Short mmCIF file of N, CA and C in Angstrom, two decimals:
data_model
loop_
_atom_site.label_atom_id
_atom_site.label_comp_id
_atom_site.label_asym_id
_atom_site.label_seq_id
_atom_site.Cartn_x
_atom_site.Cartn_y
_atom_site.Cartn_z
N UNK A 1 -33.39 165.58 -129.98
CA UNK A 1 -32.59 165.13 -131.08
C UNK A 1 -31.10 165.16 -130.78
N UNK A 2 -30.60 166.22 -130.22
CA UNK A 2 -29.17 166.20 -129.91
C UNK A 2 -28.82 165.08 -128.94
N UNK A 3 -29.73 164.73 -128.06
CA UNK A 3 -29.48 163.66 -127.11
C UNK A 3 -29.36 162.31 -127.85
N UNK A 4 -30.18 162.12 -128.86
CA UNK A 4 -30.13 160.89 -129.65
C UNK A 4 -28.81 160.80 -130.41
N UNK A 5 -28.35 161.92 -130.93
CA UNK A 5 -27.08 161.93 -131.65
C UNK A 5 -25.92 161.60 -130.72
N UNK A 6 -25.97 162.12 -129.50
CA UNK A 6 -24.92 161.82 -128.53
C UNK A 6 -24.89 160.33 -128.21
N UNK A 7 -26.07 159.74 -128.07
CA UNK A 7 -26.15 158.31 -127.78
C UNK A 7 -25.60 157.49 -128.94
N UNK A 8 -25.92 157.91 -130.16
CA UNK A 8 -25.41 157.21 -131.34
C UNK A 8 -23.89 157.31 -131.42
N UNK A 9 -23.32 158.46 -131.09
CA UNK A 9 -21.87 158.63 -131.11
C UNK A 9 -21.21 157.73 -130.07
N UNK A 10 -21.79 157.67 -128.89
CA UNK A 10 -21.22 156.84 -127.84
C UNK A 10 -21.24 155.37 -128.23
N UNK A 11 -22.32 154.93 -128.87
CA UNK A 11 -22.42 153.55 -129.30
C UNK A 11 -21.40 153.24 -130.39
N UNK A 12 -21.21 154.19 -131.30
CA UNK A 12 -20.28 153.93 -132.40
C UNK A 12 -18.83 153.99 -131.93
N UNK A 13 -18.54 154.82 -130.92
CA UNK A 13 -17.17 154.90 -130.41
C UNK A 13 -16.80 153.66 -129.61
N UNK A 14 -17.67 153.18 -128.84
CA UNK A 14 -17.42 152.00 -128.03
C UNK A 14 -17.78 150.76 -128.81
N UNK A 15 -16.86 150.25 -129.60
CA UNK A 15 -17.16 149.07 -130.41
C UNK A 15 -17.14 147.82 -129.54
N UNK A 16 -17.98 146.88 -129.84
CA UNK A 16 -18.01 145.65 -129.05
C UNK A 16 -16.69 144.88 -129.21
N UNK A 17 -16.33 144.06 -128.24
CA UNK A 17 -15.07 143.32 -128.29
C UNK A 17 -14.98 142.35 -129.46
N UNK A 18 -16.11 141.91 -129.99
CA UNK A 18 -16.08 140.98 -131.12
C UNK A 18 -15.42 141.62 -132.34
N UNK A 19 -15.72 142.88 -132.59
CA UNK A 19 -15.13 143.57 -133.74
C UNK A 19 -13.64 143.78 -133.55
N UNK A 20 -13.21 144.04 -132.33
CA UNK A 20 -11.77 144.23 -132.07
C UNK A 20 -11.02 142.93 -132.31
N UNK A 21 -11.57 141.80 -131.91
CA UNK A 21 -10.92 140.50 -132.12
C UNK A 21 -10.78 140.19 -133.61
N UNK A 22 -11.77 140.56 -134.40
CA UNK A 22 -11.70 140.30 -135.84
C UNK A 22 -10.58 141.11 -136.47
N UNK A 23 -10.40 142.34 -136.01
CA UNK A 23 -9.32 143.17 -136.53
C UNK A 23 -7.97 142.59 -136.19
N UNK A 24 -7.82 142.05 -134.99
CA UNK A 24 -6.56 141.43 -134.58
C UNK A 24 -6.30 140.17 -135.39
N UNK A 25 -7.35 139.41 -135.64
CA UNK A 25 -7.19 138.17 -136.42
C UNK A 25 -6.75 138.48 -137.84
N UNK A 26 -7.24 139.57 -138.39
CA UNK A 26 -6.84 139.93 -139.75
C UNK A 26 -5.39 140.37 -139.81
N UNK A 27 -4.91 140.99 -138.75
CA UNK A 27 -3.53 141.49 -138.73
C UNK A 27 -2.51 140.39 -138.43
N UNK A 28 -2.96 139.26 -137.93
CA UNK A 28 -2.06 138.14 -137.63
C UNK A 28 -1.39 137.64 -138.89
N UNK A 29 -0.09 137.39 -138.83
CA UNK A 29 0.63 136.88 -139.99
C UNK A 29 0.30 135.42 -140.20
N UNK A 30 0.25 135.06 -141.47
CA UNK A 30 0.04 133.65 -141.79
C UNK A 30 1.33 132.89 -141.54
N UNK A 31 1.20 131.68 -141.11
CA UNK A 31 2.38 130.85 -140.87
C UNK A 31 2.96 130.40 -142.19
N UNK A 32 4.28 130.45 -142.32
CA UNK A 32 4.96 130.06 -143.55
C UNK A 32 5.25 128.56 -143.55
N UNK A 33 5.69 128.04 -142.43
CA UNK A 33 6.03 126.62 -142.34
C UNK A 33 4.79 125.84 -141.89
N UNK A 34 4.07 125.34 -142.87
CA UNK A 34 2.89 124.54 -142.58
C UNK A 34 3.08 123.17 -143.19
N UNK A 35 2.24 122.26 -142.81
CA UNK A 35 2.31 120.90 -143.35
C UNK A 35 2.07 120.91 -144.86
N UNK A 36 1.15 121.74 -145.29
CA UNK A 36 0.84 121.85 -146.72
C UNK A 36 2.05 122.33 -147.51
N UNK A 37 2.72 123.37 -147.02
CA UNK A 37 3.91 123.88 -147.70
C UNK A 37 5.04 122.86 -147.70
N UNK A 38 5.18 122.10 -146.63
CA UNK A 38 6.22 121.08 -146.56
C UNK A 38 5.96 119.98 -147.59
N UNK A 39 4.72 119.55 -147.74
CA UNK A 39 4.38 118.52 -148.71
C UNK A 39 4.61 119.03 -150.13
N UNK A 40 4.19 120.25 -150.40
CA UNK A 40 4.40 120.82 -151.73
C UNK A 40 5.89 120.97 -152.06
N UNK A 41 6.68 121.41 -151.11
CA UNK A 41 8.12 121.56 -151.32
C UNK A 41 8.77 120.21 -151.55
N UNK A 42 8.38 119.21 -150.79
CA UNK A 42 8.94 117.86 -150.96
C UNK A 42 8.56 117.29 -152.31
N UNK A 43 7.33 117.47 -152.72
CA UNK A 43 6.89 116.98 -154.03
C UNK A 43 7.64 117.68 -155.16
N UNK A 44 7.81 118.98 -155.05
CA UNK A 44 8.54 119.74 -156.06
C UNK A 44 10.00 119.27 -156.14
N UNK A 45 10.63 119.05 -154.99
CA UNK A 45 12.02 118.60 -154.97
C UNK A 45 12.14 117.20 -155.58
N UNK A 46 11.19 116.32 -155.29
CA UNK A 46 11.22 114.97 -155.86
C UNK A 46 11.06 115.00 -157.37
N UNK A 47 10.15 115.82 -157.86
CA UNK A 47 9.96 115.95 -159.31
C UNK A 47 11.21 116.52 -159.95
N UNK A 48 11.85 117.48 -159.30
CA UNK A 48 13.07 118.08 -159.83
C UNK A 48 14.21 117.07 -159.90
N UNK A 49 14.35 116.23 -158.88
CA UNK A 49 15.40 115.20 -158.87
C UNK A 49 15.17 114.20 -160.00
N UNK A 50 13.92 113.76 -160.17
CA UNK A 50 13.61 112.81 -161.24
C UNK A 50 13.88 113.44 -162.61
N UNK A 51 13.52 114.69 -162.78
CA UNK A 51 13.75 115.39 -164.04
C UNK A 51 15.24 115.52 -164.35
N UNK A 52 16.04 115.86 -163.35
CA UNK A 52 17.49 115.96 -163.55
C UNK A 52 18.07 114.61 -163.91
N UNK A 53 17.61 113.56 -163.25
CA UNK A 53 18.10 112.22 -163.54
C UNK A 53 17.77 111.80 -164.98
N UNK A 54 16.53 112.01 -165.38
CA UNK A 54 16.10 111.63 -166.73
C UNK A 54 16.87 112.43 -167.78
N UNK A 55 17.04 113.72 -167.56
CA UNK A 55 17.79 114.54 -168.52
C UNK A 55 19.25 114.13 -168.60
N UNK A 56 19.87 113.83 -167.47
CA UNK A 56 21.27 113.43 -167.51
C UNK A 56 21.45 112.10 -168.24
N UNK A 57 20.54 111.16 -168.05
CA UNK A 57 20.61 109.89 -168.77
C UNK A 57 20.41 110.12 -170.27
N UNK A 58 19.46 110.97 -170.63
CA UNK A 58 19.23 111.27 -172.05
C UNK A 58 20.44 111.96 -172.67
N UNK A 59 21.01 112.91 -171.95
CA UNK A 59 22.20 113.60 -172.48
C UNK A 59 23.37 112.63 -172.65
N UNK A 60 23.52 111.71 -171.71
CA UNK A 60 24.60 110.73 -171.82
C UNK A 60 24.38 109.81 -173.02
N UNK A 61 23.15 109.33 -173.18
CA UNK A 61 22.84 108.42 -174.28
C UNK A 61 23.03 109.06 -175.65
N UNK A 62 22.66 110.33 -175.78
CA UNK A 62 22.74 110.99 -177.08
C UNK A 62 24.05 111.73 -177.32
N UNK A 63 25.00 111.59 -176.43
CA UNK A 63 26.34 112.09 -176.69
C UNK A 63 26.59 113.56 -176.39
N UNK A 64 25.74 114.20 -175.63
CA UNK A 64 25.97 115.60 -175.28
C UNK A 64 27.23 115.73 -174.45
N UNK A 65 27.43 114.82 -173.50
CA UNK A 65 28.63 114.86 -172.68
C UNK A 65 29.86 114.55 -173.53
N UNK A 66 29.73 113.68 -174.52
CA UNK A 66 30.85 113.36 -175.40
C UNK A 66 31.35 114.63 -176.11
N UNK A 67 30.43 115.41 -176.63
CA UNK A 67 30.82 116.63 -177.33
C UNK A 67 31.47 117.64 -176.39
N UNK A 68 30.96 117.74 -175.18
CA UNK A 68 31.54 118.66 -174.20
C UNK A 68 32.96 118.23 -173.84
N UNK A 69 33.14 116.95 -173.56
CA UNK A 69 34.47 116.44 -173.19
C UNK A 69 35.42 116.57 -174.38
N UNK A 70 34.92 116.29 -175.57
CA UNK A 70 35.75 116.42 -176.78
C UNK A 70 36.25 117.86 -176.93
N UNK A 71 35.37 118.83 -176.77
CA UNK A 71 35.76 120.23 -176.89
C UNK A 71 36.82 120.60 -175.86
N UNK A 72 36.63 120.17 -174.63
CA UNK A 72 37.61 120.46 -173.58
C UNK A 72 38.94 119.77 -173.85
N UNK A 73 38.88 118.52 -174.30
CA UNK A 73 40.09 117.75 -174.57
C UNK A 73 40.89 118.37 -175.71
N UNK A 74 40.21 118.74 -176.79
CA UNK A 74 40.89 119.36 -177.94
C UNK A 74 41.50 120.70 -177.53
N UNK A 75 40.82 121.46 -176.72
CA UNK A 75 41.35 122.75 -176.26
C UNK A 75 42.61 122.56 -175.42
N UNK A 76 42.61 121.58 -174.53
CA UNK A 76 43.80 121.32 -173.69
C UNK A 76 44.96 120.82 -174.53
N UNK A 77 44.68 119.96 -175.51
CA UNK A 77 45.75 119.47 -176.38
C UNK A 77 46.31 120.62 -177.22
N UNK A 78 45.46 121.55 -177.65
CA UNK A 78 45.93 122.70 -178.42
C UNK A 78 46.81 123.60 -177.56
N UNK A 79 46.49 123.72 -176.28
CA UNK A 79 47.33 124.50 -175.37
C UNK A 79 48.71 123.89 -175.24
N UNK A 80 48.78 122.57 -175.27
CA UNK A 80 50.06 121.87 -175.18
C UNK A 80 50.82 121.98 -176.51
N UNK A 81 50.09 122.11 -177.61
CA UNK A 81 50.72 122.21 -178.92
C UNK A 81 50.50 120.96 -179.75
N UNK A 82 49.56 120.13 -179.39
CA UNK A 82 49.28 118.90 -180.12
C UNK A 82 48.00 119.10 -180.93
N UNK A 83 48.06 118.74 -182.19
CA UNK A 83 46.86 118.79 -183.01
C UNK A 83 46.15 117.45 -182.84
N UNK A 84 44.89 117.52 -182.42
CA UNK A 84 44.15 116.29 -182.11
C UNK A 84 42.91 116.21 -182.98
N UNK A 85 42.77 115.10 -183.67
CA UNK A 85 41.55 114.80 -184.41
C UNK A 85 41.29 113.32 -184.28
N UNK A 86 40.05 112.97 -183.94
CA UNK A 86 39.68 111.57 -183.81
C UNK A 86 38.34 111.37 -184.51
N UNK A 87 38.23 110.25 -185.20
CA UNK A 87 36.96 109.93 -185.85
C UNK A 87 35.93 109.47 -184.82
N UNK A 88 36.39 108.72 -183.85
CA UNK A 88 35.51 108.20 -182.80
C UNK A 88 35.97 108.77 -181.46
N UNK A 89 35.05 109.36 -180.76
CA UNK A 89 35.35 109.94 -179.44
C UNK A 89 34.16 109.64 -178.55
N UNK A 90 34.32 108.73 -177.61
CA UNK A 90 33.22 108.34 -176.73
C UNK A 90 33.68 108.35 -175.28
N UNK A 91 32.77 108.75 -174.45
CA UNK A 91 33.01 108.74 -173.00
C UNK A 91 32.09 107.68 -172.42
N UNK A 92 32.66 106.79 -171.63
CA UNK A 92 31.89 105.73 -170.98
C UNK A 92 31.83 106.01 -169.48
N UNK A 93 30.69 105.73 -168.89
CA UNK A 93 30.52 105.97 -167.46
C UNK A 93 30.98 104.78 -166.62
N UNK A 94 30.69 103.58 -167.09
CA UNK A 94 31.03 102.39 -166.31
C UNK A 94 31.70 101.37 -167.19
N UNK A 95 32.91 101.06 -167.08
CA UNK A 95 33.96 101.74 -166.32
C UNK A 95 34.30 103.06 -166.98
N UNK A 96 34.82 103.98 -166.20
CA UNK A 96 35.16 105.29 -166.76
C UNK A 96 36.29 105.13 -167.74
N UNK A 97 36.00 105.47 -168.98
CA UNK A 97 37.02 105.40 -170.00
C UNK A 97 36.71 106.37 -171.11
N UNK A 98 37.74 106.70 -171.86
CA UNK A 98 37.63 107.58 -173.01
C UNK A 98 38.12 106.80 -174.21
N UNK A 99 37.24 106.58 -175.16
CA UNK A 99 37.58 105.80 -176.35
C UNK A 99 37.92 106.77 -177.49
N UNK A 100 39.15 106.68 -177.95
CA UNK A 100 39.62 107.53 -179.04
C UNK A 100 40.01 106.63 -180.19
N UNK A 101 39.56 106.95 -181.38
CA UNK A 101 39.95 106.15 -182.54
C UNK A 101 40.09 107.05 -183.75
#
């Protein structure tokens, strides 16, 4: 019996090379720059660009930029000492102009 136990210990200590290779494969780091990650990043960037474009057009159409420019313009005029009030205040992109009425 003790001889059988010694043989079992020797077999368990000397692991076959297949098991060692599996352990090394598990410890290998995954590659970060893969084709899949590049495609996903490109798709995400394209969606982000389209979203920014659509939002900027919507903000321009609905006058969000007009209100921002109006606030900045009134603040600068107040710094100079001019009281500014306009019924119509529009910012145009093409040609660049500021309509005050």
